[in-house]
CSV table of C-alpha atoms in Angstrom, one decimal:
chain,number,residue,atom,x,y,z
A,1294,UNK,CA,-49.9,44.6,77.8
A,1295,UNK,CA,-46.8,42.6,78.6
A,1296,UNK,CA,-43.6,43.6,76.7
A,1297,UNK,CA,-40.7,41.3,76.1
A,1298,UNK,CA,-37.5,43.0,77.2
A,1299,UNK,CA,-34.4,43.3,75.1
A,1300,UNK,CA,-32.4,40.1,75.5
A,1301,UNK,CA,-35.5,38.0,75.5
A,1302,UNK,CA,-35.5,34.6,76.9
A,1303,UNK,CA,-35.0,31.5,74.8
A,1304,UNK,CA,-37.8,29.1,75.3
A,1305,UNK,CA,-36.8,26.1,77.4
A,1306,UNK,CA,-37.1,23.0,75.2
A,1307,UNK,CA,-38.3,21.1,78.3
A,1308,UNK,CA,-41.3,23.4,78.5
A,1309,UNK,CA,-39.9,25.4,81.5
A,1310,UNK,CA,-39.5,29.1,82.0
A,1311,UNK,CA,-37.5,30.9,79.4
A,1312,UNK,CA,-33.8,31.2,80.0
A,1313,UNK,CA,-32.2,34.5,79.0
A,1314,UNK,CA,-29.8,34.1,76.1
A,1315,UNK,CA,-26.3,35.6,76.6
A,1316,UNK,CA,-25.8,38.8,74.7
A,1317,UNK,CA,-23.8,38.3,71.4
A,1318,UNK,CA,-24.6,34.7,71.0
A,1319,UNK,CA,-25.4,33.7,67.4
A,1320,UNK,CA,-28.3,31.3,66.9
A,1321,UNK,CA,-27.4,27.7,66.2
A,1322,UNK,CA,-27.2,26.7,62.5
A,1323,UNK,CA,-30.3,24.8,61.2
A,1324,UNK,CA,-30.0,21.1,60.8
A,1325,UNK,CA,-31.7,18.8,58.3
A,1326,UNK,CA,-32.5,19.6,54.6
A,1327,UNK,CA,-31.8,23.1,53.2
A,1328,UNK,CA,-34.4,25.5,53.9
A,1329,UNK,CA,-36.1,28.0,51.6
A,1330,UNK,CA,-33.2,30.4,51.9
A,1331,UNK,CA,-30.5,28.0,50.5
A,1332,UNK,CA,-32.7,26.9,47.6
A,1333,UNK,CA,-33.3,30.6,46.8
A,1334,UNK,CA,-29.6,31.2,46.6
A,1335,UNK,CA,-29.1,28.4,44.0
A,1336,UNK,CA,-32.1,29.7,42.1
A,1337,UNK,CA,-30.7,33.2,42.2
A,1338,UNK,CA,-27.3,32.0,40.8
A,1339,UNK,CA,-29.0,30.1,38.0
A,1340,UNK,CA,-31.1,33.1,37.2
A,1341,UNK,CA,-28.0,35.4,37.1
A,1342,UNK,CA,-26.3,32.9,34.6
A,1343,UNK,CA,-29.4,32.9,32.4
A,1344,UNK,CA,-29.6,36.6,32.6
A,1345,UNK,CA,-25.9,37.0,31.6
A,1346,UNK,CA,-26.6,34.7,28.5
A,1347,UNK,CA,-29.2,37.3,27.4
A,1348,UNK,CA,-26.6,40.1,27.2
A,1349,UNK,CA,-24.3,40.6,24.3
A,1350,UNK,CA,-21.1,40.0,26.3
A,1351,UNK,CA,-22.5,36.7,27.7
A,1352,UNK,CA,-23.5,35.5,24.3
A,1353,UNK,CA,-20.1,36.4,22.9
A,1354,UNK,CA,-18.4,34.3,25.6
A,1355,UNK,CA,-20.7,31.3,24.8
A,1356,UNK,CA,-19.9,31.7,21.1
A,1357,UNK,CA,-16.2,32.0,21.7
A,1358,UNK,CA,-16.1,28.9,23.9
A,1359,UNK,CA,-18.2,26.9,21.3
A,1360,UNK,CA,-15.9,28.0,18.4
A,1361,UNK,CA,-12.8,27.1,20.3
A,1362,UNK,CA,-14.2,23.7,21.2
A,1363,UNK,CA,-15.3,22.9,17.7
A,1364,UNK,CA,-11.9,23.9,16.2
A,1365,UNK,CA,-9.9,21.9,18.7
A,1366,UNK,CA,-12.2,18.9,18.3
A,1367,UNK,CA,-11.7,19.1,14.5
A,1368,UNK,CA,-7.9,19.2,14.9
A,1369,UNK,CA,-7.8,16.4,17.4
A,1370,UNK,CA,-10.1,14.1,15.4
A,1371,UNK,CA,-8.2,14.9,12.2
A,1372,UNK,CA,-4.9,14.1,13.8
A,1373,UNK,CA,-6.3,10.8,15.3
A,1374,UNK,CA,-7.9,9.6,12.1
A,1375,UNK,CA,-5.1,10.5,9.8
A,1376,UNK,CA,-2.5,9.0,12.2
A,1377,UNK,CA,-4.5,5.7,12.1
A,1378,UNK,CA,-4.6,5.7,8.3
A,1379,UNK,CA,-0.9,6.7,8.1
A,1380,UNK,CA,0.0,3.8,10.4
A,1381,UNK,CA,-2.0,1.4,8.2
A,1382,UNK,CA,-0.3,2.7,5.1
A,1383,UNK,CA,3.1,2.2,6.8
A,1384,UNK,CA,2.1,-1.4,7.6
A,1385,UNK,CA,1.3,-2.0,4.0
A,1386,UNK,CA,4.8,-0.8,3.0
A,1387,UNK,CA,6.9,-2.2,5.8
A,1388,UNK,CA,5.0,-5.3,7.1
A,1389,UNK,CA,2.1,-6.9,5.4
A,1390,UNK,CA,3.3,-6.5,1.8
A,1391,UNK,CA,6.8,-7.9,2.6
A,1392,UNK,CA,5.4,-10.7,4.6
A,1393,UNK,CA,3.0,-11.6,1.8
A,1394,UNK,CA,5.9,-11.6,-0.6
A,1395,UNK,CA,8.0,-13.8,1.8
A,1396,UNK,CA,5.2,-16.3,2.1
A,1397,UNK,CA,4.9,-16.5,-1.7
A,1398,UNK,CA,8.7,-17.0,-2.0
A,1399,UNK,CA,8.6,-19.8,0.6
A,1400,UNK,CA,6.0,-21.6,-1.5
A,1401,UNK,CA,8.0,-21.0,-4.7
A,1402,UNK,CA,11.3,-22.2,-3.1
A,1403,UNK,CA,9.6,-25.4,-1.9
A,1404,UNK,CA,7.9,-26.1,-5.2
A,1405,UNK,CA,11.1,-25.4,-7.1
A,1406,UNK,CA,13.0,-27.8,-4.8
A,1407,UNK,CA,10.5,-30.5,-5.5
A,1408,UNK,CA,10.5,-29.9,-9.3
A,1409,UNK,CA,14.3,-29.8,-9.3
A,1410,UNK,CA,14.8,-33.1,-7.4
A,1411,UNK,CA,12.3,-34.9,-9.6
A,1412,UNK,CA,14.1,-33.7,-12.7
A,1413,UNK,CA,17.4,-34.9,-11.3
A,1414,UNK,CA,15.9,-38.4,-10.9
A,1415,UNK,CA,15.4,-38.7,-14.7
A,1416,UNK,CA,19.1,-38.5,-15.2
A,1417,UNK,CA,19.6,-41.8,-13.3
A,1418,UNK,CA,22.5,-42.5,-10.9
A,1419,UNK,CA,24.4,-39.5,-9.6
A,1420,UNK,CA,22.6,-36.2,-10.1
A,1421,UNK,CA,24.3,-33.4,-12.0
A,1422,UNK,CA,26.1,-30.9,-9.7
A,1423,UNK,CA,23.9,-28.0,-10.9
A,1424,UNK,CA,20.7,-29.9,-10.1
A,1425,UNK,CA,22.0,-30.7,-6.6
A,1426,UNK,CA,23.1,-27.2,-6.1
A,1427,UNK,CA,19.8,-25.7,-7.1
A,1428,UNK,CA,17.9,-28.1,-4.8
A,1429,UNK,CA,20.2,-27.2,-1.9
A,1430,UNK,CA,19.7,-23.4,-2.6
A,1431,UNK,CA,16.0,-23.8,-2.7
A,1432,UNK,CA,15.9,-25.7,0.7
A,1433,UNK,CA,18.3,-23.1,2.2
A,1434,UNK,CA,16.2,-20.2,1.0
A,1435,UNK,CA,13.0,-21.8,2.3
A,1436,UNK,CA,14.5,-22.4,5.7
A,1437,UNK,CA,15.8,-18.8,5.9
A,1438,UNK,CA,12.5,-17.3,4.8
A,1439,UNK,CA,10.5,-19.5,7.3
A,1440,UNK,CA,12.7,-18.1,10.1
A,1441,UNK,CA,12.2,-14.6,8.9
A,1442,UNK,CA,8.4,-15.1,8.8
A,1443,UNK,CA,8.5,-16.5,12.3
A,1444,UNK,CA,10.3,-13.4,13.6
A,1445,UNK,CA,7.6,-11.1,12.1
A,1446,UNK,CA,4.4,-13.0,12.9
A,1447,UNK,CA,4.0,-12.3,16.6
A,1448,UNK,CA,0.6,-10.8,16.1
A,1449,UNK,CA,-1.0,-13.7,14.2
A,1450,UNK,CA,-1.6,-17.1,15.9
A,1451,UNK,CA,-2.8,-18.5,12.6
A,1452,UNK,CA,0.5,-17.6,10.9
A,1453,UNK,CA,2.5,-19.0,13.7
A,1454,UNK,CA,0.6,-22.3,13.4
A,1455,UNK,CA,1.5,-22.6,9.7
A,1456,UNK,CA,5.1,-21.7,10.4
A,1457,UNK,CA,5.3,-24.4,13.1
A,1458,UNK,CA,3.9,-26.9,10.6
A,1459,UNK,CA,6.6,-25.9,8.0
A,1460,UNK,CA,9.4,-26.2,10.5
A,1461,UNK,CA,8.1,-29.6,11.5
A,1462,UNK,CA,7.7,-31.0,8.0
A,1463,UNK,CA,10.7,-29.6,6.2
A,1464,UNK,CA,13.3,-31.9,7.9
A,1465,UNK,CA,11.0,-34.9,7.2
A,1466,UNK,CA,10.8,-34.0,3.5
A,1467,UNK,CA,14.6,-33.5,3.3
A,1468,UNK,CA,15.1,-37.0,4.9
A,1469,UNK,CA,12.8,-38.6,2.4
A,1470,UNK,CA,14.6,-37.0,-0.5
A,1471,UNK,CA,18.0,-38.1,0.8
A,1472,UNK,CA,16.8,-41.7,1.1
A,1473,UNK,CA,15.4,-41.5,-2.5
A,1474,UNK,CA,18.7,-40.1,-3.8
A,1475,UNK,CA,20.8,-42.7,-2.0
A,1476,UNK,CA,18.7,-45.6,-3.4
A,1477,UNK,CA,18.7,-44.0,-6.9
A,1478,UNK,CA,22.5,-43.8,-6.9
A,1479,UNK,CA,22.6,-47.6,-6.2
A,1480,UNK,CA,20.1,-48.2,-9.0
A,1481,UNK,CA,17.4,-49.5,-6.7
A,1482,UNK,CA,13.8,-48.9,-7.9
A,1483,UNK,CA,12.7,-48.1,-4.3
A,1484,UNK,CA,14.4,-44.7,-4.9
A,1485,UNK,CA,11.5,-43.7,-7.2
A,1486,UNK,CA,9.0,-44.8,-4.6
A,1487,UNK,CA,10.7,-42.7,-1.9
A,1488,UNK,CA,10.6,-39.7,-4.3
A,1489,UNK,CA,6.9,-40.1,-5.1
A,1490,UNK,CA,6.2,-40.4,-1.3
A,1491,UNK,CA,8.2,-37.3,-0.6
A,1492,UNK,CA,6.3,-35.5,-3.4
A,1493,UNK,CA,3.0,-36.6,-1.9
A,1494,UNK,CA,4.1,-35.3,1.5
A,1495,UNK,CA,5.0,-32.0,-0.1
A,1496,UNK,CA,1.6,-31.6,-1.9
A,1497,UNK,CA,-0.9,-33.4,0.4
A,1498,UNK,CA,-3.5,-31.4,2.4
A,1499,UNK,CA,-1.7,-30.2,5.4
A,1500,UNK,CA,1.7,-30.8,3.7
A,1501,UNK,CA,4.5,-28.3,3.1
A,1502,UNK,CA,2.9,-26.6,0.1
A,1503,UNK,CA,-0.5,-26.5,1.9
A,1504,UNK,CA,1.1,-24.9,4.9
A,1505,UNK,CA,3.0,-22.4,2.7
A,1506,UNK,CA,-0.2,-21.6,0.8
A,1507,UNK,CA,-2.2,-21.1,4.1
A,1508,UNK,CA,0.6,-18.7,5.3
A,1509,UNK,CA,0.4,-16.8,2.0
A,1510,UNK,CA,-3.3,-16.5,2.3
A,1511,UNK,CA,-3.1,-15.2,5.9
A,1512,UNK,CA,-0.5,-12.6,5.0
A,1513,UNK,CA,-2.4,-11.6,1.9
A,1514,UNK,CA,-5.6,-11.1,4.0
A,1515,UNK,CA,-3.6,-9.0,6.4
A,1516,UNK,CA,-2.4,-6.9,3.5
A,1517,UNK,CA,-5.9,-6.4,2.3
A,1518,UNK,CA,-7.0,-5.4,5.8
A,1519,UNK,CA,-4.2,-2.8,6.0
A,1520,UNK,CA,-5.2,-1.5,2.6
A,1521,UNK,CA,-8.8,-1.1,3.8
A,1522,UNK,CA,-7.8,0.8,7.0
A,1523,UNK,CA,-5.4,3.0,5.1
A,1524,UNK,CA,-8.0,4.0,2.4
A,1525,UNK,CA,-11.0,4.4,4.8
A,1526,UNK,CA,-12.6,7.8,4.4
A,1527,UNK,CA,-12.4,10.1,7.5
A,1528,UNK,CA,-16.1,11.0,7.6
A,1529,UNK,CA,-16.0,12.2,11.2
A,1530,UNK,CA,-13.1,14.5,10.6
A,1531,UNK,CA,-14.7,15.9,7.4
A,1532,UNK,CA,-18.0,16.5,9.2
A,1533,UNK,CA,-16.4,18.3,12.1
A,1534,UNK,CA,-14.3,20.4,9.7
A,1535,UNK,CA,-17.4,21.5,7.8
A,1536,UNK,CA,-19.3,22.3,11.1
A,1537,UNK,CA,-16.4,24.2,12.6
A,1538,UNK,CA,-15.8,26.3,9.4
A,1539,UNK,CA,-19.6,26.9,9.1
A,1540,UNK,CA,-19.7,28.1,12.7
A,1541,UNK,CA,-16.8,30.5,12.2
A,1542,UNK,CA,-18.4,31.9,9.1
A,1543,UNK,CA,-21.8,32.3,10.9
A,1544,UNK,CA,-20.0,34.1,13.8
A,1545,UNK,CA,-18.4,36.5,11.5
A,1546,UNK,CA,-21.6,37.2,9.6
A,1547,UNK,CA,-23.3,37.9,13.0
A,1548,UNK,CA,-20.5,40.2,13.9
A,1549,UNK,CA,-20.8,42.1,10.7
A,1550,UNK,CA,-24.6,42.5,11.0
A,1551,UNK,CA,-24.3,43.9,14.5
A,1552,UNK,CA,-21.3,46.2,14.0
A,1553,UNK,CA,-21.0,46.7,10.2
A,1554,UNK,CA,-17.3,45.7,10.5
A,1555,UNK,CA,-16.3,43.5,7.6
A,1556,UNK,CA,-13.3,41.8,9.2
A,1557,UNK,CA,-12.5,40.4,12.6
A,1558,UNK,CA,-8.8,39.5,12.3
A,1559,UNK,CA,-8.9,36.8,14.9
A,1560,UNK,CA,-11.9,35.0,13.5
A,1561,UNK,CA,-10.7,35.5,10.0
A,1562,UNK,CA,-7.4,33.8,10.9
A,1563,UNK,CA,-9.3,31.0,12.6
A,1564,UNK,CA,-11.4,30.5,9.5
A,1565,UNK,CA,-8.3,30.5,7.3
A,1566,UNK,CA,-6.6,27.9,9.5
A,1567,UNK,CA,-9.6,25.7,9.6
A,1568,UNK,CA,-10.1,25.9,5.8
A,1569,UNK,CA,-6.4,25.0,5.3
A,1570,UNK,CA,-6.8,21.9,7.5
A,1571,UNK,CA,-10.0,20.8,5.8
A,1572,UNK,CA,-8.6,21.3,2.3
A,1573,UNK,CA,-5.3,19.6,3.3
A,1574,UNK,CA,-7.2,16.7,4.7
A,1575,UNK,CA,-9.4,16.2,1.6
A,1576,UNK,CA,-6.5,16.7,-0.9
A,1577,UNK,CA,-4.0,14.6,1.1
A,1578,UNK,CA,-6.3,11.7,1.8
A,1579,UNK,CA,-7.6,11.7,-1.8
A,1580,UNK,CA,-4.0,11.6,-3.1
A,1581,UNK,CA,-3.0,8.9,-0.6
A,1582,UNK,CA,-6.1,6.8,-1.5
A,1583,UNK,CA,-5.4,7.1,-5.2
A,1584,UNK,CA,-1.8,6.1,-4.8
A,1585,UNK,CA,-2.6,3.2,-2.5
A,1586,UNK,CA,-5.3,2.0,-5.0
A,1587,UNK,CA,-2.7,2.2,-7.8
A,1588,UNK,CA,-0.2,0.3,-5.6
A,1589,UNK,CA,-2.7,-2.5,-5.1
A,1590,UNK,CA,-4.1,-2.8,-8.6
A,1591,UNK,CA,-0.8,-2.5,-10.4
A,1592,UNK,CA,1.5,-3.7,-7.7
A,1593,UNK,CA,0.3,-5.9,-5.0
A,1594,UNK,CA,-2.5,-7.5,-7.0
A,1595,UNK,CA,-0.2,-8.0,-10.0
A,1596,UNK,CA,2.4,-9.6,-7.8
A,1597,UNK,CA,-0.2,-12.0,-6.4
A,1598,UNK,CA,-1.3,-13.1,-9.9
A,1599,UNK,CA,2.4,-13.4,-11.0
A,1600,UNK,CA,3.3,-15.4,-7.9
A,1601,UNK,CA,0.3,-17.7,-8.5
A,1602,UNK,CA,1.5,-18.1,-12.1
A,1603,UNK,CA,5.0,-19.0,-11.0
A,1604,UNK,CA,3.6,-21.6,-8.6
A,1605,UNK,CA,1.5,-23.1,-11.4
A,1606,UNK,CA,4.7,-23.3,-13.6
A,1607,UNK,CA,6.6,-25.0,-10.9
A,1608,UNK,CA,3.9,-27.5,-10.1
A,1609,UNK,CA,3.5,-28.3,-13.9
A,1610,UNK,CA,7.2,-28.9,-14.1
A,1611,UNK,CA,7.2,-31.3,-11.2
A,1612,UNK,CA,4.2,-33.1,-12.6
A,1613,UNK,CA,5.9,-33.4,-16.0
A,1614,UNK,CA,9.0,-35.0,-14.4
A,1615,UNK,CA,7.0,-37.3,-12.1
A,1616,UNK,CA,5.0,-38.6,-15.1
A,1617,UNK,CA,8.3,-40.0,-16.4
A,1618,UNK,CA,9.6,-41.1,-13.0
A,1619,UNK,CA,6.5,-43.2,-12.6
A,1620,UNK,CA,7.4,-45.1,-15.8
A,1621,UNK,CA,4.0,-45.9,-17.3
A,1622,UNK,CA,1.9,-45.4,-14.2
A,1623,UNK,CA,2.0,-41.6,-14.1
A,1624,UNK,CA,-1.3,-40.7,-15.7
A,1625,UNK,CA,-2.4,-38.9,-12.5
A,1626,UNK,CA,0.6,-36.6,-12.8
A,1627,UNK,CA,-0.1,-36.0,-16.5
A,1628,UNK,CA,-3.7,-35.0,-15.6
A,1629,UNK,CA,-2.4,-32.6,-13.0
A,1630,UNK,CA,0.0,-31.2,-15.6
A,1631,UNK,CA,-2.9,-30.5,-18.0
A,1632,UNK,CA,-5.0,-28.9,-15.3
A,1633,UNK,CA,-2.1,-26.7,-14.2
A,1634,UNK,CA,-1.4,-25.5,-17.7
A,1635,UNK,CA,-5.0,-24.7,-18.2
A,1636,UNK,CA,-5.0,-22.7,-15.0
A,1637,UNK,CA,-1.8,-20.9,-16.0
A,1638,UNK,CA,-2.6,-20.1,-19.7
A,1639,UNK,CA,-6.1,-21.3,-20.6
A,1640,UNK,CA,-7.4,-24.2,-22.6
A,1641,UNK,CA,-6.0,-23.2,-25.9
A,1642,UNK,CA,-2.3,-24.4,-26.2
A,1643,UNK,CA,-1.7,-21.7,-28.8
A,1644,UNK,CA,-3.5,-18.9,-27.1
A,1645,UNK,CA,-3.3,-17.0,-23.8
A,1646,UNK,CA,-5.7,-17.1,-20.8
A,1647,UNK,CA,-5.8,-18.0,-17.2
A,1648,UNK,CA,-3.3,-16.3,-14.8
A,1649,UNK,CA,-1.1,-15.0,-17.6
A,1650,UNK,CA,-4.0,-13.2,-19.2
A,1651,UNK,CA,-4.8,-11.6,-15.8
A,1652,UNK,CA,-1.1,-10.5,-15.4
A,1653,UNK,CA,-1.2,-8.9,-18.9
A,1654,UNK,CA,-4.4,-6.9,-18.0
A,1655,UNK,CA,-2.9,-5.7,-14.7
A,1656,UNK,CA,0.4,-4.6,-16.2
A,1657,UNK,CA,0.1,-0.8,-16.9
A,1658,UNK,CA,3.2,-0.3,-19.0
A,1659,UNK,CA,5.6,-2.1,-21.4
A,1660,UNK,CA,8.1,-2.7,-18.7
A,1661,UNK,CA,5.5,-4.9,-16.9
A,1662,UNK,CA,3.9,-6.4,-20.1
A,1663,UNK,CA,7.0,-7.4,-22.0
A,1664,UNK,CA,8.2,-10.1,-19.6
A,1665,UNK,CA,4.7,-11.5,-19.3
A,1666,UNK,CA,4.5,-11.7,-23.1
A,1667,UNK,CA,7.8,-13.6,-23.1
A,1668,UNK,CA,6.3,-16.0,-20.5
A,1669,UNK,CA,3.2,-16.5,-22.7
A,1670,UNK,CA,5.3,-17.5,-25.7
A,1671,UNK,CA,7.5,-19.7,-23.5
A,1672,UNK,CA,4.4,-21.6,-22.2
A,1673,UNK,CA,3.1,-22.0,-25.8
A,1674,UNK,CA,6.4,-23.6,-26.9
A,1675,UNK,CA,6.5,-25.7,-23.7
A,1676,UNK,CA,3.0,-27.2,-24.4
A,1677,UNK,CA,3.9,-28.0,-27.9
A,1678,UNK,CA,7.1,-29.8,-26.9
A,1679,UNK,CA,5.3,-31.6,-24.1
A,1680,UNK,CA,2.8,-33.0,-26.6
A,1681,UNK,CA,5.7,-34.4,-28.6
A,1682,UNK,CA,7.4,-35.7,-25.5
A,1683,UNK,CA,4.2,-37.5,-24.4
A,1684,UNK,CA,3.8,-39.1,-27.9
A,1685,UNK,CA,7.4,-40.5,-27.6
A,1686,UNK,CA,6.7,-41.9,-24.1
A,1687,UNK,CA,3.3,-43.4,-25.1
A,1688,UNK,CA,4.9,-45.1,-28.1
A,1689,UNK,CA,7.5,-46.8,-25.8
A,1690,UNK,CA,10.4,-44.5,-26.6
A,1691,UNK,CA,11.2,-43.6,-23.0
A,1692,UNK,CA,14.8,-42.4,-23.8
A,1693,UNK,CA,13.6,-39.9,-26.3
A,1694,UNK,CA,10.9,-38.7,-23.9
A,1695,UNK,CA,13.4,-38.1,-21.2
A,1696,UNK,CA,15.8,-36.3,-23.6
A,1697,UNK,CA,12.8,-34.0,-24.6
A,1698,UNK,CA,12.3,-33.1,-21.0
A,1699,UNK,CA,15.9,-32.7,-19.6
A,1700,UNK,CA,18.1,-32.8,-22.6
A,1701,UNK,CA,20.7,-35.4,-23.7
A,1702,UNK,CA,20.6,-37.9,-26.5
A,1703,UNK,CA,17.5,-39.5,-27.8
A,1704,UNK,CA,17.1,-43.2,-28.8
A,1705,UNK,CA,18.8,-42.6,-32.1
A,1706,UNK,CA,21.9,-41.0,-30.5
A,1707,UNK,CA,21.0,-37.4,-31.5
A,1708,UNK,CA,21.5,-34.7,-28.9
A,1709,UNK,CA,18.3,-32.9,-28.0
A,1710,UNK,CA,18.7,-29.2,-27.2
A,1711,UNK,CA,15.1,-27.9,-27.5
A,1712,UNK,CA,13.6,-29.3,-24.3
A,1713,UNK,CA,10.7,-28.6,-22.1
A,1714,UNK,CA,13.2,-27.9,-19.3
A,1715,UNK,CA,14.6,-24.9,-21.2
A,1716,UNK,CA,11.1,-23.6,-21.7
A,1717,UNK,CA,10.4,-24.0,-18.0
A,1718,UNK,CA,13.6,-22.0,-17.1
A,1719,UNK,CA,12.7,-19.3,-19.6
A,1720,UNK,CA,9.1,-18.9,-18.3
A,1721,UNK,CA,10.2,-18.9,-14.7
A,1722,UNK,CA,12.9,-16.2,-15.5
A,1723,UNK,CA,10.4,-14.0,-17.4
A,1724,UNK,CA,7.9,-14.2,-14.6
A,1725,UNK,CA,10.6,-13.3,-12.0
A,1726,UNK,CA,11.4,-10.2,-14.1
A,1727,UNK,CA,7.7,-9.3,-14.1
A,1728,UNK,CA,7.5,-9.7,-10.3
A,1729,UNK,CA,10.6,-7.4,-9.9
A,1730,UNK,CA,9.0,-4.7,-12.1
A,1731,UNK,CA,5.6,-4.9,-10.3
A,1732,UNK,CA,7.5,-4.7,-7.0
A,1733,UNK,CA,9.1,-1.4,-8.1
A,1734,UNK,CA,5.7,0.0,-9.1
A,1735,UNK,CA,4.1,-1.1,-5.8
A,1736,UNK,CA,6.9,0.4,-3.7
A,1737,UNK,CA,6.8,3.7,-5.6
A,1738,UNK,CA,3.0,4.1,-5.4
A,1739,UNK,CA,2.7,2.9,-1.8
A,1740,UNK,CA,5.5,5.2,-0.6
A,1741,UNK,CA,3.7,8.1,-2.3
A,1742,UNK,CA,0.5,7.2,-0.6
A,1743,UNK,CA,2.1,6.9,2.8
A,1744,UNK,CA,4.0,10.2,2.4
A,1745,UNK,CA,0.9,12.1,1.4
A,1746,UNK,CA,-0.4,11.6,5.0
A,1747,UNK,CA,2.9,11.8,6.9
A,1748,UNK,CA,2.8,15.6,7.9
A,1749,UNK,CA,-1.0,16.0,8.1
A,1750,UNK,CA,-1.5,14.9,11.8
A,1751,UNK,CA,1.0,17.3,13.2
A,1752,UNK,CA,0.0,20.1,10.8
A,1753,UNK,CA,-3.7,19.6,11.7
A,1754,UNK,CA,-3.0,19.8,15.4
A,1755,UNK,CA,-0.9,23.0,15.1
A,1756,UNK,CA,-3.3,24.7,12.8
A,1757,UNK,CA,-6.3,23.8,15.1
A,1758,UNK,CA,-4.5,25.4,18.1
A,1759,UNK,CA,-3.8,28.5,16.1
A,1760,UNK,CA,-7.5,28.6,14.9
A,1761,UNK,CA,-8.7,28.2,18.5
A,1762,UNK,CA,-6.4,31.0,19.6
A,1763,UNK,CA,-7.6,33.2,16.7
A,1764,UNK,CA,-11.2,32.6,17.6
A,1765,UNK,CA,-10.6,33.5,21.2
A,1766,UNK,CA,-8.7,36.7,20.3
A,1767,UNK,CA,-11.4,37.7,17.9
A,1768,UNK,CA,-14.1,37.3,20.5
A,1769,UNK,CA,-11.9,38.9,23.1
A,1770,UNK,CA,-11.4,42.0,20.9
A,1771,UNK,CA,-15.2,42.3,20.6
A,1772,UNK,CA,-15.7,41.9,24.3
A,1773,UNK,CA,-13.2,44.6,25.1
A,1774,UNK,CA,-15.6,47.1,23.5
A,1775,UNK,CA,-18.1,46.5,26.4
A,1776,UNK,CA,-15.6,47.4,29.2
């Protein structure tokens, strides 16, 4: 029998005789895919991991990691969702609501300027100084507010388009009114034609009032969008909070059943912190939501209705004046006056309906209802005086009709003090008082809603970190018992 000696020869790959391998030379590492040995190493590692999960220390480590992950996720999602809603509430207070109010005031200033200048034409010749001053104030206010709106509308291409339209058309309107006034001072009938054309440019589709109304709708829609975001329920955060708290309670019950120890201080602290975050989230968001809903129903919504009522009042006044400026050919304006009054206060001249009825329903206290009640009475008186004024004009007594609208002496030489113009001023003043009151209610409720969320993101993050640390310490204390 042939024996292979120590230090056996390595077979020659060329098929020749074996060449002795030097002593101490390690075999070359294998090339190509891992062999059975390497796969066995990975399998052994996985088996050891699975085996450790079947021991109590391994299970405790998995439970601790899961609890910490759940609690941290709960805190992070709570901070994120509440921050998002707090930012939306802040937008309501600082951006969208003021921009909506600015757009409404632009419309009101333009409509008042138009109503004022048409009223001044009824005087004939040189307009009274107070009429000219009111018109100039309205135009100045509109120009200033348009500039403010432009500075705060970077994120809305639609709003910028309407602001550009206002900036383009306002100088053209001013030029037409100036031409009308110059011709009127000279006693030329063409002045009335210029004025009616200026009014048509103000009110036509795509005109100044149309652009202002579109801007108002855009900003009002943005306000509604911010309200929706601020009031959206944080379902994900609530769900994670319930899961995290449930997992902590389950872990403590498991701990109690295995050790008969009632309390684990670390996990008890983690449970308490998680419960505080969840209760704070539910209570804070509920309070914020209720306050924001109140600020909308009895603030923002009320202001929208009141602003619409003020616009209807201004348009009615302009139509009333233009009916007389047209001198017998103003039936279209008279029809518009009737439609505007119906929209404002309903069909019954002695009752209350339309926008004023809505304003009364939305007012939640006497401070808000009293000025609206005064406006209702003023409109009722206005409609009665307008009926008498139209009877005089239709009968050919133009002088008395003009005196009934703007004051002065009638055809008999008697001074007329009770005019539709005084009713218009009283109604507009009452509605302005109502707007101021609703603005206060809105600001108070919206501030409360925003403040209810202000500390929650930071508080949730801090408490979540403390809860995760408590869970880790509680599990660590349990693990120390196995060392």
